[in-house]
Amino acid sequence: QVRLVESGGGFVQAGGSLRPPCAASGRTFSSYTMGWFRQAPGKEREFLAAITWRDGNTYYADSVKGRFTISRDNAKKTGYLQMNSLKLEDTAVYHCAVGDGALYDSTNFEEYSYWGDGTQVTVSS
C-alpha cells in the first residue's frame, strides 16, 4: 500500500513562499502521477498541479500557474509544491495524491488512488 505524508505547511505572510514535500513509501512510483489539491473551509476540493513521475510532465490549474511549481525527486520518492507569492485566498489544507499511470484527467480527484492526510497552509496579512 502506498503511503503519502505531506509536511512543510504552516503560517506565512502574504507574498511569502512555502515548499511542502509529499513523501511516498510502500511501492515504486515510476509510472504514477502525483497531484496536489487543496480545500478551504466551505469550498470544494480544488486541483492545483500534477506531475507524471516517469517523464516529469506537469499540469497546472490556471489559478496557480506562474506562482506554483510542482516537481519530484525520484531517488527520494518525494514530490514538492513550490508556492510563491502566496495570497490570503491560498489558505487551505493541501493534499498530495497518487494515481496509476498517465491519467485521463489529472484534475479529477476520483482518478487518484492514494491520499495524504494534508498539511495546513495559513496565509496572513
XYZ file of C-alpha atoms in Angstrom:
125
model
C 0.000 0.000 0.000
C 1.227 3.485 -0.873
C 1.533 5.942 1.974
C 1.834 9.671 1.444
C 2.874 12.221 4.041
C 2.715 15.948 3.421
C 4.580 18.431 5.555
C 6.043 21.902 5.262
C 2.842 23.810 5.829
C 2.375 26.456 8.447
C 1.934 30.185 8.775
C 3.289 32.586 6.202
C 2.730 36.238 5.428
C 1.153 37.295 2.169
C 3.781 37.436 -0.534
C 5.857 34.723 1.075
C 6.706 31.216 -0.071
C 6.371 27.623 1.064
C 7.593 24.372 -0.421
C 5.756 21.461 1.161
C 7.042 17.980 0.338
C 4.995 14.861 -0.257
C 6.984 11.837 0.843
C 5.893 8.464 -0.530
C 6.621 4.973 0.689
C 5.468 1.415 0.135
C 5.953 0.860 -3.596
C 7.544 2.171 -6.780
C 6.070 5.263 -8.424
C 7.796 5.074 -11.803
C 4.552 5.049 -13.820
C 2.417 7.083 -11.438
C 1.025 10.585 -11.462
C 1.262 12.777 -8.377
C -1.152 15.631 -7.891
C -1.716 18.397 -5.396
C -5.145 19.553 -4.294
C -6.380 21.952 -1.675
C -9.597 22.508 0.192
C -10.582 25.597 2.134
C -13.460 25.680 4.630
C -16.789 25.835 2.838
C -15.230 25.359 -0.593
C -14.851 22.445 -2.980
C -11.662 20.491 -3.376
C -9.524 22.293 -5.919
C -6.943 20.839 -8.271
C -3.626 22.678 -8.237
C -0.950 20.774 -10.126
C 0.114 17.312 -11.264
C 3.280 15.648 -12.489
C 3.905 12.340 -14.237
C 6.554 10.516 -12.288
C 8.384 8.919 -15.206
C 8.583 11.847 -17.635
C 8.089 14.824 -15.353
C 5.293 16.313 -17.454
C 3.448 18.936 -15.461
C -0.069 20.306 -15.433
C -1.376 23.355 -13.602
C -4.641 24.957 -12.729
C -4.966 28.407 -14.248
C -5.425 29.868 -10.795
C -1.883 28.960 -9.712
C 0.041 28.844 -12.976
C 3.041 31.119 -12.734
C 3.085 31.062 -8.928
C 3.215 27.340 -8.092
C 5.670 24.770 -9.407
C 5.382 21.019 -8.950
C 8.470 18.822 -9.037
C 9.708 15.426 -7.910
C 12.876 13.761 -6.680
C 12.764 10.203 -7.950
C 15.531 8.949 -5.665
C 13.762 10.255 -2.566
C 10.277 9.284 -3.805
C 9.213 12.762 -2.837
C 7.231 15.396 -4.661
C 7.234 19.106 -3.921
C 4.919 22.008 -4.444
C 6.808 25.290 -4.585
C 4.357 28.052 -3.750
C 5.391 31.652 -4.309
C 3.620 34.982 -3.915
C 1.128 33.463 -1.521
C -2.183 35.228 -1.064
C -4.771 35.189 1.689
C -7.044 33.105 -0.516
C -4.390 30.384 -0.688
C -5.207 29.456 2.900
C -6.359 25.831 2.855
C -5.457 22.267 3.686
C -3.127 20.996 0.989
C -3.199 17.325 -0.010
C -0.995 15.308 -2.298
C -2.322 12.251 -4.099
C -1.077 9.496 -6.399
C -2.811 7.758 -9.299
C -1.744 4.981 -11.665
C -0.072 5.917 -14.919
C -0.984 8.817 -17.148
C -4.461 9.773 -16.007
C -7.262 10.633 -18.405
C -7.863 13.789 -16.425
C -5.296 14.629 -13.781
C -7.579 17.350 -12.418
C -10.212 14.806 -11.362
C -9.703 13.730 -7.772
C -11.560 10.462 -8.421
C -8.689 9.249 -10.584
C -6.268 9.241 -7.656
C -5.950 6.130 -5.518
C -3.857 7.283 -2.563
C -4.023 10.428 -0.487
C -2.034 12.051 2.238
C -3.717 13.476 5.305
C -2.883 17.030 4.306
C -0.921 19.946 5.644
C -2.418 23.256 6.711
C -1.249 26.422 4.970
C -2.347 29.693 6.516
C -1.519 32.981 4.818
C -1.861 36.157 6.851
C -1.631 39.849 6.053
